[in-house]
Every structure is written in structure tokens, then in C-alpha cells.
mmCIF file of C-alpha atoms in Angstrom:
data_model
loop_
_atom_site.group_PDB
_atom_site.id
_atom_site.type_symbol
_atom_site.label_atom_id
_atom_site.label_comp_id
_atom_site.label_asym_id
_atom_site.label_seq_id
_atom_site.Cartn_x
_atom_site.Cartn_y
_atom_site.Cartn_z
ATOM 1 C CA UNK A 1 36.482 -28.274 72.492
ATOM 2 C CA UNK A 2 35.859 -25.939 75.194
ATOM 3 C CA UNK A 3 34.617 -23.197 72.635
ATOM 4 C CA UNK A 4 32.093 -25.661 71.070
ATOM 5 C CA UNK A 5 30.714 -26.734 74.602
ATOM 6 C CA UNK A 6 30.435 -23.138 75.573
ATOM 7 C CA UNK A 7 29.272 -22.237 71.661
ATOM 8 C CA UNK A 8 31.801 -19.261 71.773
ATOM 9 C CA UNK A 9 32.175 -17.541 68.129
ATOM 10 C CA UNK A 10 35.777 -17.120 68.606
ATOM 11 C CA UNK A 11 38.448 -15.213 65.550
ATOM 12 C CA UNK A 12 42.091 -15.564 64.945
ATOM 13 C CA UNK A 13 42.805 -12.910 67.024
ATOM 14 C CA UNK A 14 41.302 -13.960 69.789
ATOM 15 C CA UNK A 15 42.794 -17.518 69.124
ATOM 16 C CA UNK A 16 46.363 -15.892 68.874
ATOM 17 C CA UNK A 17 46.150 -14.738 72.311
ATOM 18 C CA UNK A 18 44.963 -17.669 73.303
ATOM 19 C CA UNK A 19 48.016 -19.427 72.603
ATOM 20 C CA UNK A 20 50.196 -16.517 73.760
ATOM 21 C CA UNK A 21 48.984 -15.807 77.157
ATOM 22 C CA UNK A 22 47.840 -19.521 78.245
ATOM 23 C CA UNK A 23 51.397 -20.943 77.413
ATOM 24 C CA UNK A 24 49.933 -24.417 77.004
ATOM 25 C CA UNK A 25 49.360 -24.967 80.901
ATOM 26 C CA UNK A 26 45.241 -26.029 80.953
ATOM 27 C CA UNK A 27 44.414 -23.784 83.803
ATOM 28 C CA UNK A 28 45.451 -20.808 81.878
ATOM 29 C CA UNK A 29 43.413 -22.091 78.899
ATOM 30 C CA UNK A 30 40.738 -22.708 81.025
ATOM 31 C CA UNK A 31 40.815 -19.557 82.645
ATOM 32 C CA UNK A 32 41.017 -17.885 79.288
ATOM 33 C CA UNK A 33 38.353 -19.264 77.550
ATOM 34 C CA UNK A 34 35.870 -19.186 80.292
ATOM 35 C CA UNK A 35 36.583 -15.145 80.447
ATOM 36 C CA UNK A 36 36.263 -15.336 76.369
ATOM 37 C CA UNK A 37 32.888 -16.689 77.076
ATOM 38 C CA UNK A 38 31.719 -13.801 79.891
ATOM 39 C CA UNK A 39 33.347 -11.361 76.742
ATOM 40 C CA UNK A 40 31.519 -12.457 74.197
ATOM 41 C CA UNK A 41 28.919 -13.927 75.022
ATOM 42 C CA UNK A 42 27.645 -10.980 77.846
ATOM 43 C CA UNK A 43 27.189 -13.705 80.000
ATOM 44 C CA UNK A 44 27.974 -15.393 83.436
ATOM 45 C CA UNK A 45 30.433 -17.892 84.761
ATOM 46 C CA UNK A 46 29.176 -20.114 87.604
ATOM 47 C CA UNK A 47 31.842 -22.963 88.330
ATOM 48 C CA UNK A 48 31.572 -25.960 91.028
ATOM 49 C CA UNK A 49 34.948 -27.224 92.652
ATOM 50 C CA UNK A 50 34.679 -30.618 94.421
ATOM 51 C CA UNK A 51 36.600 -32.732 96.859
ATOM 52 C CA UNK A 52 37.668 -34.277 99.612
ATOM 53 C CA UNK A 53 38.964 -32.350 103.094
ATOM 54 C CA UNK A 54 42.574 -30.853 102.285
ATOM 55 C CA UNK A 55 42.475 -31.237 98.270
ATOM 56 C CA UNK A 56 42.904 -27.794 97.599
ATOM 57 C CA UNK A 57 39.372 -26.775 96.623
ATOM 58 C CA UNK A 58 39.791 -23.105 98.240
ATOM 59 C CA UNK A 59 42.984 -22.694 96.385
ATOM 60 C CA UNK A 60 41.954 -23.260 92.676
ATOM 61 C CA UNK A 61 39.262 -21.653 93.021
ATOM 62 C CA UNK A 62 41.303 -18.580 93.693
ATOM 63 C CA UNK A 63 44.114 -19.348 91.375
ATOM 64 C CA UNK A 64 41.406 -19.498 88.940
ATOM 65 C CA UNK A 65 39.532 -16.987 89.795
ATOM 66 C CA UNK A 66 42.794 -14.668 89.499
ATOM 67 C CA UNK A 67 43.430 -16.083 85.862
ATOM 68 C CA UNK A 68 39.917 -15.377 85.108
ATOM 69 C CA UNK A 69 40.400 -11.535 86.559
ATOM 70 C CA UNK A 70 43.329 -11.018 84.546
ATOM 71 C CA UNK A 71 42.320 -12.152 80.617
ATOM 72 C CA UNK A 72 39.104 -10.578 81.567
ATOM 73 C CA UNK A 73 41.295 -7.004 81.589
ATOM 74 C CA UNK A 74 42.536 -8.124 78.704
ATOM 75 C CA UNK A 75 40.210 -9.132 76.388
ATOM 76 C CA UNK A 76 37.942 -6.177 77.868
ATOM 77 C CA UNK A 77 40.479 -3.910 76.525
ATOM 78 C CA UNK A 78 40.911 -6.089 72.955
ATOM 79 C CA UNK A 79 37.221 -5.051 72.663
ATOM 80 C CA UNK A 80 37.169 -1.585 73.550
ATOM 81 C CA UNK A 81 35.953 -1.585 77.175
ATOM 82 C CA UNK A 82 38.543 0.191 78.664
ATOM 83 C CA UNK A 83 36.879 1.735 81.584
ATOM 84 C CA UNK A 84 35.177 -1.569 82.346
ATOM 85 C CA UNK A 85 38.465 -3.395 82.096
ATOM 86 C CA UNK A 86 40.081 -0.871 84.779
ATOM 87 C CA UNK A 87 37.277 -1.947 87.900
ATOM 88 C CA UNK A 88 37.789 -5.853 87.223
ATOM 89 C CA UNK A 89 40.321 -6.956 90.156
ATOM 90 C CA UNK A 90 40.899 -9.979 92.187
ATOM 91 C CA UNK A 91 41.385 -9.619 96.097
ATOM 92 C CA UNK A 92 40.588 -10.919 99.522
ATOM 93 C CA UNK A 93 37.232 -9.011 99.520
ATOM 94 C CA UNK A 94 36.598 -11.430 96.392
ATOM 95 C CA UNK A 95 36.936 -14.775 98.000
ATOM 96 C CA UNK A 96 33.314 -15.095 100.365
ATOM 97 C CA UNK A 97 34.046 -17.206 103.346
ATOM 98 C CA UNK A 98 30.342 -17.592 104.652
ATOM 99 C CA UNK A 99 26.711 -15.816 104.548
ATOM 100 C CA UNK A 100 28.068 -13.962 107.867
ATOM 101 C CA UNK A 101 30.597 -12.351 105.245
ATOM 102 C CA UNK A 102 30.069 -8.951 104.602
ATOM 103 C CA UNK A 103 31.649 -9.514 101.440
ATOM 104 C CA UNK A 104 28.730 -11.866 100.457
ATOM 105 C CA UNK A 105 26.840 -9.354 99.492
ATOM 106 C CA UNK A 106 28.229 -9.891 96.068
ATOM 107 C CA UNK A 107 26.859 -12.435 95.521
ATOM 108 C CA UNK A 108 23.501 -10.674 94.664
ATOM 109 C CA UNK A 109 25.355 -7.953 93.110
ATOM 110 C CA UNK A 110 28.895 -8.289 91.792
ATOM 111 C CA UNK A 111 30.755 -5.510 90.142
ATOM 112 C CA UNK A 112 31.058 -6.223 86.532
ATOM 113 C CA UNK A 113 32.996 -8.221 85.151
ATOM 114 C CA UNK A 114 34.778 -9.695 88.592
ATOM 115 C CA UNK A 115 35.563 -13.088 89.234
ATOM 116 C CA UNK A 116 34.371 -14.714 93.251
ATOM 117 C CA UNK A 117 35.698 -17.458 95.082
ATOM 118 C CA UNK A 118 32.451 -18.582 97.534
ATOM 119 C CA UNK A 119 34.953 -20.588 99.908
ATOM 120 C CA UNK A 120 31.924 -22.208 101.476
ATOM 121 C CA UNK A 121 29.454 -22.829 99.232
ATOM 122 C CA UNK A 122 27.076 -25.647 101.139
ATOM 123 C CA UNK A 123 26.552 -22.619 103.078
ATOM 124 C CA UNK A 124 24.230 -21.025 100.626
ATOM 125 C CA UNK A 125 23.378 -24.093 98.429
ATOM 126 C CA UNK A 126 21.435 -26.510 100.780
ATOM 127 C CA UNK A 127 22.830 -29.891 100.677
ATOM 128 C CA UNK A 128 19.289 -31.263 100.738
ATOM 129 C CA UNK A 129 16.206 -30.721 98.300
ATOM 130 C CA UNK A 130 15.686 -26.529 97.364
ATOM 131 C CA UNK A 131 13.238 -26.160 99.823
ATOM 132 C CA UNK A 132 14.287 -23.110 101.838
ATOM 133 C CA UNK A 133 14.107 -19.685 101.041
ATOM 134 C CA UNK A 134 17.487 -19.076 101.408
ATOM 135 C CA UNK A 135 18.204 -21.632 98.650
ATOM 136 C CA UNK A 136 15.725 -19.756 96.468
ATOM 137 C CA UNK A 137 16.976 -16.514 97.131
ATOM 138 C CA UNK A 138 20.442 -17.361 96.193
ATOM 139 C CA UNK A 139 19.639 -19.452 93.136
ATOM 140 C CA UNK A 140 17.454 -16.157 91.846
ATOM 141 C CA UNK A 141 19.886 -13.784 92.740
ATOM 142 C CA UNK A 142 22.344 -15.592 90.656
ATOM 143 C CA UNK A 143 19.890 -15.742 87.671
ATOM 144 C CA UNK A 144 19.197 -11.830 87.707
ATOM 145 C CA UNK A 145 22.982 -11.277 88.453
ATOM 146 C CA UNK A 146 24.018 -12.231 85.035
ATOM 147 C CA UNK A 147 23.959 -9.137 83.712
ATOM 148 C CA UNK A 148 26.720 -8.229 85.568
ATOM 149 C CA UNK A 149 28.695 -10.681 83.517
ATOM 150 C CA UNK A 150 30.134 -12.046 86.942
ATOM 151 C CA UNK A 151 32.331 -15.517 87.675
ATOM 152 C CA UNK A 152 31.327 -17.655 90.821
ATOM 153 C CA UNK A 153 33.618 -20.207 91.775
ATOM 154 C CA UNK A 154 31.519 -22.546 94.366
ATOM 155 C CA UNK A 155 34.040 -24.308 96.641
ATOM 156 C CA UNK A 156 31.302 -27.656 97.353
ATOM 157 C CA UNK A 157 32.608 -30.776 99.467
ATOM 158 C CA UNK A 158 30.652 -33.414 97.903
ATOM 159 C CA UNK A 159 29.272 -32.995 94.223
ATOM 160 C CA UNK A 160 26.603 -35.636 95.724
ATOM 161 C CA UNK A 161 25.044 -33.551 98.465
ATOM 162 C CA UNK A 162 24.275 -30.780 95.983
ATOM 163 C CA UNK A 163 20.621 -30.508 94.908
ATOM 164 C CA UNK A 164 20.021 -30.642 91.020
ATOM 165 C CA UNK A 165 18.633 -26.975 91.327
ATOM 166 C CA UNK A 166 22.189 -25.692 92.259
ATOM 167 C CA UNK A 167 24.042 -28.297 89.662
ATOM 168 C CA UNK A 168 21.792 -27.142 86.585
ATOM 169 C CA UNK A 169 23.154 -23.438 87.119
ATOM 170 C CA UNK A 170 27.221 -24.519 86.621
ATOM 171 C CA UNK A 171 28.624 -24.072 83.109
ATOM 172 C CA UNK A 172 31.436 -26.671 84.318
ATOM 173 C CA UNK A 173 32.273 -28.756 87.461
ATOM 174 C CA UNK A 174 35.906 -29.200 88.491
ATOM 175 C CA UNK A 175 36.499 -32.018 90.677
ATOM 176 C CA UNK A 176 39.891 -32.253 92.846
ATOM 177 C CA UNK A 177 42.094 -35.822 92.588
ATOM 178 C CA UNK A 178 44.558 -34.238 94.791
ATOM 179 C CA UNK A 179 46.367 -31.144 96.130
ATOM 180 C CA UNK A 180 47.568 -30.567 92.417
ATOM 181 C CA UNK A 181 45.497 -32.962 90.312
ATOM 182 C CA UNK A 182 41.596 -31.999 89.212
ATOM 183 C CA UNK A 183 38.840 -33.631 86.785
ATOM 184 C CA UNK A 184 37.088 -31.313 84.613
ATOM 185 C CA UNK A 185 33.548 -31.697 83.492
ATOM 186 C CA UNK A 186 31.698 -29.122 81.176
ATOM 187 C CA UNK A 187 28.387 -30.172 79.810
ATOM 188 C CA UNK A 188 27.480 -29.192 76.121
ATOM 189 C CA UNK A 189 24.731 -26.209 76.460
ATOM 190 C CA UNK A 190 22.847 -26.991 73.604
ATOM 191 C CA UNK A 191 20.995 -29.533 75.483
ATOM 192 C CA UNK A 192 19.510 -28.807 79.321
ATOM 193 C CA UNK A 193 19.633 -32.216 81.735
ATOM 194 C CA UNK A 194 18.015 -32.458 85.199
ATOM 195 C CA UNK A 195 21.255 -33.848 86.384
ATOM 196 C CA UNK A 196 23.985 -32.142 83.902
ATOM 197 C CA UNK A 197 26.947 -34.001 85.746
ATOM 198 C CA UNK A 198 25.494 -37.139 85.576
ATOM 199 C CA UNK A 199 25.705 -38.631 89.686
ATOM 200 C CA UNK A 200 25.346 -41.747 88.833
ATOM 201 C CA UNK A 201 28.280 -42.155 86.025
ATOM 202 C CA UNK A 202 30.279 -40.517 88.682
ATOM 203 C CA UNK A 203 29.204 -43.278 91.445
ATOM 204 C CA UNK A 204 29.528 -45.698 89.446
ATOM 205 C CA UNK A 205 33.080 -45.522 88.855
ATOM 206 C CA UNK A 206 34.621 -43.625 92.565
ATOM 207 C CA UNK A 207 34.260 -47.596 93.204
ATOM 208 C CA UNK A 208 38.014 -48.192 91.148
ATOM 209 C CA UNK A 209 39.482 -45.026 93.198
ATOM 210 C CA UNK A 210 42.953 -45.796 90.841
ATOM 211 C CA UNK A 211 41.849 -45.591 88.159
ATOM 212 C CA UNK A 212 38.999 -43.318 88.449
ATOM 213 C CA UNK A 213 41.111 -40.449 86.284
ATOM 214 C CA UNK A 214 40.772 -42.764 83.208
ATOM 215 C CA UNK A 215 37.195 -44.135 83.211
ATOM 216 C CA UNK A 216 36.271 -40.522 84.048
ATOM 217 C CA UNK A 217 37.338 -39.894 80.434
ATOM 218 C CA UNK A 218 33.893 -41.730 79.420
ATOM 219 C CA UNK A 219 31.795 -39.267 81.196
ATOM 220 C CA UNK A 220 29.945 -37.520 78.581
ATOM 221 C CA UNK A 221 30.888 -34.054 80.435
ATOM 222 C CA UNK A 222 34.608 -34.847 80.477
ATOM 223 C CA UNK A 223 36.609 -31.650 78.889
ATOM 224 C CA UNK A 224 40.455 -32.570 80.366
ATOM 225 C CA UNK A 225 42.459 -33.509 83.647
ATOM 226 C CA UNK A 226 44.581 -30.517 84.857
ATOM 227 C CA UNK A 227 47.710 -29.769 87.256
ATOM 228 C CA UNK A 228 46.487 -27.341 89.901
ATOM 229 C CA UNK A 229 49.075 -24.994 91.219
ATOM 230 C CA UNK A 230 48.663 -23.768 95.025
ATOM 231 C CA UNK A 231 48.782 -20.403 96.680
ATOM 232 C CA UNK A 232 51.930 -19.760 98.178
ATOM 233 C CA UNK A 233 51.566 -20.320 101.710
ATOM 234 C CA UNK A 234 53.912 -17.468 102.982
ATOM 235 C CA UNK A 235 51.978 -14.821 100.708
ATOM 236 C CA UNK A 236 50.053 -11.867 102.144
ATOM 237 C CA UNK A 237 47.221 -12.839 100.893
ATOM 238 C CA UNK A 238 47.089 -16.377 101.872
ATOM 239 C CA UNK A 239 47.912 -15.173 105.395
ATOM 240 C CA UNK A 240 44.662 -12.690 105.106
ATOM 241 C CA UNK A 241 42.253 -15.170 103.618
ATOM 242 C CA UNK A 242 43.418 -17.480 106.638
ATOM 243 C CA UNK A 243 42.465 -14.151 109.012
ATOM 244 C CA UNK A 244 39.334 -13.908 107.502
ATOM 245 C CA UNK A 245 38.470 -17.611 107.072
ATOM 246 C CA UNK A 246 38.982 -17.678 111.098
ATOM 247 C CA UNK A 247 36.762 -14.918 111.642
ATOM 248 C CA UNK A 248 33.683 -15.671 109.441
ATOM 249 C CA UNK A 249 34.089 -19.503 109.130
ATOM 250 C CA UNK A 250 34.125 -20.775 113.006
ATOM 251 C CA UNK A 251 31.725 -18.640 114.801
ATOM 252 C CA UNK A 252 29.262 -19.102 111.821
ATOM 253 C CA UNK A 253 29.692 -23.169 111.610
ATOM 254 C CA UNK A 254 29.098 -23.454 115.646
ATOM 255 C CA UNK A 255 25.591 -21.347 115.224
ATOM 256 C CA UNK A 256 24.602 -23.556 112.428
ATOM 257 C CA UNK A 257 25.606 -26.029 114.609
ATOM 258 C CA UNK A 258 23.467 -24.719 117.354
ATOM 259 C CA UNK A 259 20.521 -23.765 115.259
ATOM 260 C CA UNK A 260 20.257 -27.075 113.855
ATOM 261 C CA UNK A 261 20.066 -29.409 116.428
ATOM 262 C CA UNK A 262 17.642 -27.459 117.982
ATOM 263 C CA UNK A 263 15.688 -27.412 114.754
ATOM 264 C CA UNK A 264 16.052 -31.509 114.903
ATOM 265 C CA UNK A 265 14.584 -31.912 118.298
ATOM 266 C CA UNK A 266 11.350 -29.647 117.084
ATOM 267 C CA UNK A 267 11.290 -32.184 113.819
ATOM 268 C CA UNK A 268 11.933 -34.887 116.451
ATOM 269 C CA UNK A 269 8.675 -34.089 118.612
ATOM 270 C CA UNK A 270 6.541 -33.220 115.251
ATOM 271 C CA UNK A 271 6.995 -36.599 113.824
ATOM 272 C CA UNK A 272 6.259 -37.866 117.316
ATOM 273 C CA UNK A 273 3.015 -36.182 117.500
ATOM 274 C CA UNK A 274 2.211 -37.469 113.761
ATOM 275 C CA UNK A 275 3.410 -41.134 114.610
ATOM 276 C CA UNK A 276 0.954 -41.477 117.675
ATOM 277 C CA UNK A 277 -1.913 -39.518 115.381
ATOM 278 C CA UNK A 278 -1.746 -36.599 118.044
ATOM 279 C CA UNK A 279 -2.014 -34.688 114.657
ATOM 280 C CA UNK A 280 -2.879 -35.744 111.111
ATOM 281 C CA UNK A 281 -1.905 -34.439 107.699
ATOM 282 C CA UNK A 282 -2.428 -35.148 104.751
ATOM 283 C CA UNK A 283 -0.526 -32.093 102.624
ATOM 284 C CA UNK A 284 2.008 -29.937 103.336
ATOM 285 C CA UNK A 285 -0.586 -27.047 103.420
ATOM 286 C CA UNK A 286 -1.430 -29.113 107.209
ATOM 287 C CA UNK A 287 2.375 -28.790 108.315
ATOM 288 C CA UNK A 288 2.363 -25.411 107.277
ATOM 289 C CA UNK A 289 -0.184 -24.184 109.820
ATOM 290 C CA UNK A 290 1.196 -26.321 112.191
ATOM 291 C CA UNK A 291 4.326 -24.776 112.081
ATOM 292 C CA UNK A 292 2.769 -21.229 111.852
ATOM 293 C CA UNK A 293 0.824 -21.528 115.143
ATOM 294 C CA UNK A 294 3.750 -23.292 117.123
ATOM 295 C CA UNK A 295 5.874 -20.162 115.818
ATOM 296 C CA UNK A 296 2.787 -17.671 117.039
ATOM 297 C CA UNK A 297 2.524 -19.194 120.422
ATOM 298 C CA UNK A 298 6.634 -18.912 121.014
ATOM 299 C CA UNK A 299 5.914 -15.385 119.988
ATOM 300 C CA UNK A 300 8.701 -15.595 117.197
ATOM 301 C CA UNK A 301 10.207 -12.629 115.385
ATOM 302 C CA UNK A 302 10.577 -12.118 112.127
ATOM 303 C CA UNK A 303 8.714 -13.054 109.240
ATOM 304 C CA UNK A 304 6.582 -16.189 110.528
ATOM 305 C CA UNK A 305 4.310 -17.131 107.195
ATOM 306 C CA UNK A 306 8.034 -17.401 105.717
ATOM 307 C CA UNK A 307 10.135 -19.375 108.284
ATOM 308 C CA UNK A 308 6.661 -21.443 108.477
ATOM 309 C CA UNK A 309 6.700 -22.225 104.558
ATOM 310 C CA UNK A 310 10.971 -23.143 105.059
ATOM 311 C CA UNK A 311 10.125 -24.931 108.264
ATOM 312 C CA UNK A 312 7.053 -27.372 106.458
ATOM 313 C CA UNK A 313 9.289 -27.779 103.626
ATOM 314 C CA UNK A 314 12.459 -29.136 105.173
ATOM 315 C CA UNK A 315 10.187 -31.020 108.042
ATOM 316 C CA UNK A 316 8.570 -33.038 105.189
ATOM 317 C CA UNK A 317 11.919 -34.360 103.744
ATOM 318 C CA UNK A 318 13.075 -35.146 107.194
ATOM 319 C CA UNK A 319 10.100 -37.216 107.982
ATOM 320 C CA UNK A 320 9.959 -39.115 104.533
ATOM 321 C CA UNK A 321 13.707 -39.585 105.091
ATOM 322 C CA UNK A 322 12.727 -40.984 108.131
ATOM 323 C CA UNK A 323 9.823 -43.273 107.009
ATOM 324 C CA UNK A 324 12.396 -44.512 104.151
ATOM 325 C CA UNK A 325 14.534 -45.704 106.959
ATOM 326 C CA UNK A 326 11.969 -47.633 109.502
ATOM 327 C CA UNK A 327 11.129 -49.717 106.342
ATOM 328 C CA UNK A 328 15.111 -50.577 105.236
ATOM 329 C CA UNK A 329 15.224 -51.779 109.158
ATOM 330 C CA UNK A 330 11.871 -53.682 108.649
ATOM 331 C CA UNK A 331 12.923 -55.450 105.694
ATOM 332 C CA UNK A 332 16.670 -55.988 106.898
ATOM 333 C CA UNK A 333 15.034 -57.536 110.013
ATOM 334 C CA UNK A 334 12.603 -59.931 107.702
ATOM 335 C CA UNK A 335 15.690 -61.032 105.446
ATOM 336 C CA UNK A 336 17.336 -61.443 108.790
ATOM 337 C CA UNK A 337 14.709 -63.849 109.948
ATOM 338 C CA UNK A 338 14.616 -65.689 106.914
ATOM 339 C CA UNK A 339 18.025 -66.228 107.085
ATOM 340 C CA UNK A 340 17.591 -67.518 110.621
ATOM 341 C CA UNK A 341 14.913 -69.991 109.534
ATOM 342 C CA UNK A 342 16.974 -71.179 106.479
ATOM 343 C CA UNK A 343 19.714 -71.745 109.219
ATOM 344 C CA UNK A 344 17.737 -73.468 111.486
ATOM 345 C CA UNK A 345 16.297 -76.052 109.266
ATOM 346 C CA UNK A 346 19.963 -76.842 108.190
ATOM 347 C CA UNK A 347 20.570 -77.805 111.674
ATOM 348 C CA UNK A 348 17.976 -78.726 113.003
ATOM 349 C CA UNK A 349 17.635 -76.073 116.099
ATOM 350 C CA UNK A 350 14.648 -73.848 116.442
ATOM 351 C CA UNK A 351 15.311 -69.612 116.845
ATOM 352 C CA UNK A 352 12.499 -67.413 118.006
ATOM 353 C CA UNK A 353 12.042 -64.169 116.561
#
């Protein structure tokens, strides 16, 4: 099934070491045939992992990204790459804790052939609309990467917060039950959807959290559930990712902390001046130049006309957000009054609104 979805032309030998290396345990398939696809096909691996806080996202994507590493050697060799199967390795400069991260930097070029854990992947993927330029970059230096025949594993905490433009790039999605349970969903290629994991399918049934494993089988993307194995804990290399984590994770979370609530008090007194018709627009071509000449008279650094054009863009899903939510209140507080009035005539007492 998973050669079909991933249209892989596959032979008998390659299917004989299928079934000797993988053993029958799914992530070693899955590992397997996902580096038979970057093999043959010359292409690219992008992979989302999903769930909640303490599921073990971090650690199957790096169990799987080690799988990947090593039938990647393999097959390389099978097909006479030998000097290309040498470089591929898997290692702590592999798994990419944050945009901080020197180690990042492979994300807009990989060596070829490697396989990447990106531990924090909202970082880079916006969890709103691809408005900002660093969304953009990172979704077109993943595009021009391909040729390096790379794997991304994109640790995500909620496959809901992640914009379509980031979803349509994953060949599968793997979403965590548990420390050592995960869902696996890999969309057919032949046909391109907006939303290739299907949200609201997925919505849907998270209601019947007991059964969600089964109905999940009904999601047209639905490849197989699969026992996750962890890192050991007492490793060296667990003990260096935690080292690194520490170091690039923290400092970077508290200044995206910092820069974004005082990014929501400037969207705070924009949408003030707009409410009282201080200023009017009517595009985003009007925020734009707002933005621009409150960034001039701050004397900002930097490139302006950009963080301008990333500023007007995330502004004007703030403020719609915003105007979405004044008219939910508004008509909560008119079915609330209705309710009042049906309530009153019942009883005969009057309520004033």
C-alpha cells in the first residue's frame, strides 16, 4: 500500500530486503519504504508528527529519522552510490531544536541524502495563515531543497494550528496516541487537496477519544497504526539532545515570548485607531504604509518595506479575528436576551436588558 500511495516502481530485490531488514515491525517498514522512495524516486521526504505534550513526538521522529539514515546507506549502496551512501549519517547536529539553532541551517541546505528531526517545528511553520516571510522563506527553501533528496521530520503540537500551505508539502502525517502508540496518514499523490489530511474527518471523530484508533481507519489517508519505540533515556545522545534542547529551546521561547506581546499591544492600539476612524482602510495596501511610516518614525533597523509587508499581513488576520469575535458576543448576548424574554413571559416578571 505504501508503494502505491507513494507510486514507487519497486523489484524483487528491493522487495526481498524489504522483508529482511524491516523484520515485520511497521516502523522499520515505514522507514524503509519512505528511504525507497528518496532512492528511487530522486526525491524528498517531508513528514509531520503530531500530539499532545509528553507523547513522544521528539522521539519518533528521531527513531525514525535513524531508520531512515540507515536503509538510505543501504539501498544507496544496492544502487551503486557508494560515495553518496558513505556522507548519509544520523546525529545530534541532525535533530534542529529552534531557528536560533545553528544547525538549522539545514534546513535550506541539507547534505544529501540525510534524514532531520526539526524538534520544534511551529517555530518555522506559523501556526496562523502563511503570511510572514519567514513562513515563505521556509516553505521555498524546502521546495528548492529537494534536490538534495533530504528527509524532514516536523515535530508539530497540533495538526490543527498548521496552515494548509505547510500541510500540502507532507508526503505523510504521523499522529501520536501515546508514548508508544501513533496513527499514520499518507495521502495518495496522484491527486493534490487543499487540505490533504482532511481537519475536519479528524475533528469529527477526536470527539470518541476511545475509540478514535478505529474510526481513524475510515480516514481516506489512513496507511496503519504503529508501536513507537523510545530513545533510551540513559543514552549519550539523549543526554546531548536534552543539552542542546536547554540551550536553544528556552532562551528562544522567552524572546518569542517577549517579541510577541509587544507586537500585540502595537496590533492592540492599530485596531484602536481604526475602531474610532482615527485612520481608515480599505486594503491592505493602507495597513502597509501605515506600518511602514510607524516603523520610519521609531527609526527601525533592518529591512522596513519587508517587516512592513509581514507586519500588514499578520495585523489583518488579527483584526478580522477580532471582528469575528465582537459579533459571536453580539449574537450570544441577543440569544441571551431572547432567552430572558421567553423566561419572563413564562412567569410573568419583566427583565431589562
Amino acid at each position: 500500500m505504501i508503494a502505491k500511495r507513494l507510486q514507487i516502481p519497486y523489484t524483487d530485490e528491493d522487495f526481498r530486503l524489504y522483508k529482511k531488514l524491516t523484520g515485520e515491525v511497521r516502523i522499520r517498514q515505514l522507514a524503509f519504504m519512505l528511504a525507497l522512495f528518496k532512492v528511487k524516486r530522486k526525491a524528498h521526504i517531508q513528514v509531520g508528527i503530531s500530539g499532545a505534550l509528553g507523547n513522544g513526538k521528539s522521539t519518533t521522529g528521531m527513531v525514525m529519522a535513524k531508520y531512515d539514515s540507515k536503509y538510505t546507506r543501504i539501498l544507496l549502496k544496492v544502487y551503486q552510490m557508494k560515495e553518496e551512501a558513505a556522507k548519509v549519517k544520523f546525529g545530534l547536529s541532525h535533530v534542529i531544536i529552534s531557528p536560533k539553532d545553528p544547525d538549522s541551517k539545514f534546513i535550506r541546505k541539507p547534505d544529501p541524502w540525510n534524514a532531520y528531526v526539526v524538534d520544534e517545528g511551529e517555530s518555522f511553520f506559523s501556526t496562523g495563515e502563511a503570511t510572514t516571510a519567514s513562513f515563505k522563506s521556509t516553505r521555498r527553501a524546502i521546495i528548492h531543497n529537494r534536490k538534495m533528496h533530504p528527509s524532514m521530520y516536523w515535530i508539530f503540537p497540533n495538526i490543527f494550528k498548521m496552515p494548509n500551505a505547510a500541510l500540502e508539502l507532507l508526503e505523510m502525517f504521523t499522529m501520536k496516541l501515546d508514548v508508544d502508540k501513533a496513527l499514520n496518514l499518507m495521502p495518495s499523490r496522484v491527486i493534490q487537496l487543499p487540505d490533504k489530511f482532511d481537519r475536519k474527518y479528524i475533528e469529527k471523530m477526536s470527539k470518541w477519544t476511545s475509540i478514535f484508533h478505529l474510526t481513524m481507519r475510515h480516514h481516506s489517508a489512513y496507511l496503519n497504526n504503529m508501536h513507537t519505540p523510545k530513545v533510551k533515556e540513559d543514552s549519550k545522545f539523549w543526554k546531548g539532545y536534552l543539552a542542546k534542547y536547554e540551550k536553544y529551546a528556552t532562551t528562544d521561547a522567552e524572546k518569542q515570548k517577549k517579541n510577541e506581546s509587544a507586537k500585540l499591544t502595537l496590533f492592540k492600539e492599530v485596531a484602536t485607531m481604526l475602531d474610532k476612524k482615527v485612520y481608515n482602510f480599505e486594503s491592505k495596501k493602507d495597513l502597509y504604509m501605515l506600518f511602514e511610516n510607524m516603523l520610519k518614525n521609531e527609526h527601525a533597523k533592518g529591512n522596513i518595506q519587508k517587516i512592513a509587508e509581514n507586519l500588514s499581513g499578520e495585523f489583518y488576520e488579527y483584526y478580522e479575528n477580532k471582528i469575528s469575535e465582537k459579533l459571536v458576543v453580539s449574537l450570544y448576548r441577543i440569544k441571551d436576551a431572547k432567552s430572558l424574554t421567553a423566561a419572563a413571559e413564562d412567569t410573568g416578571e419583566t427583565y431589562e436588558n
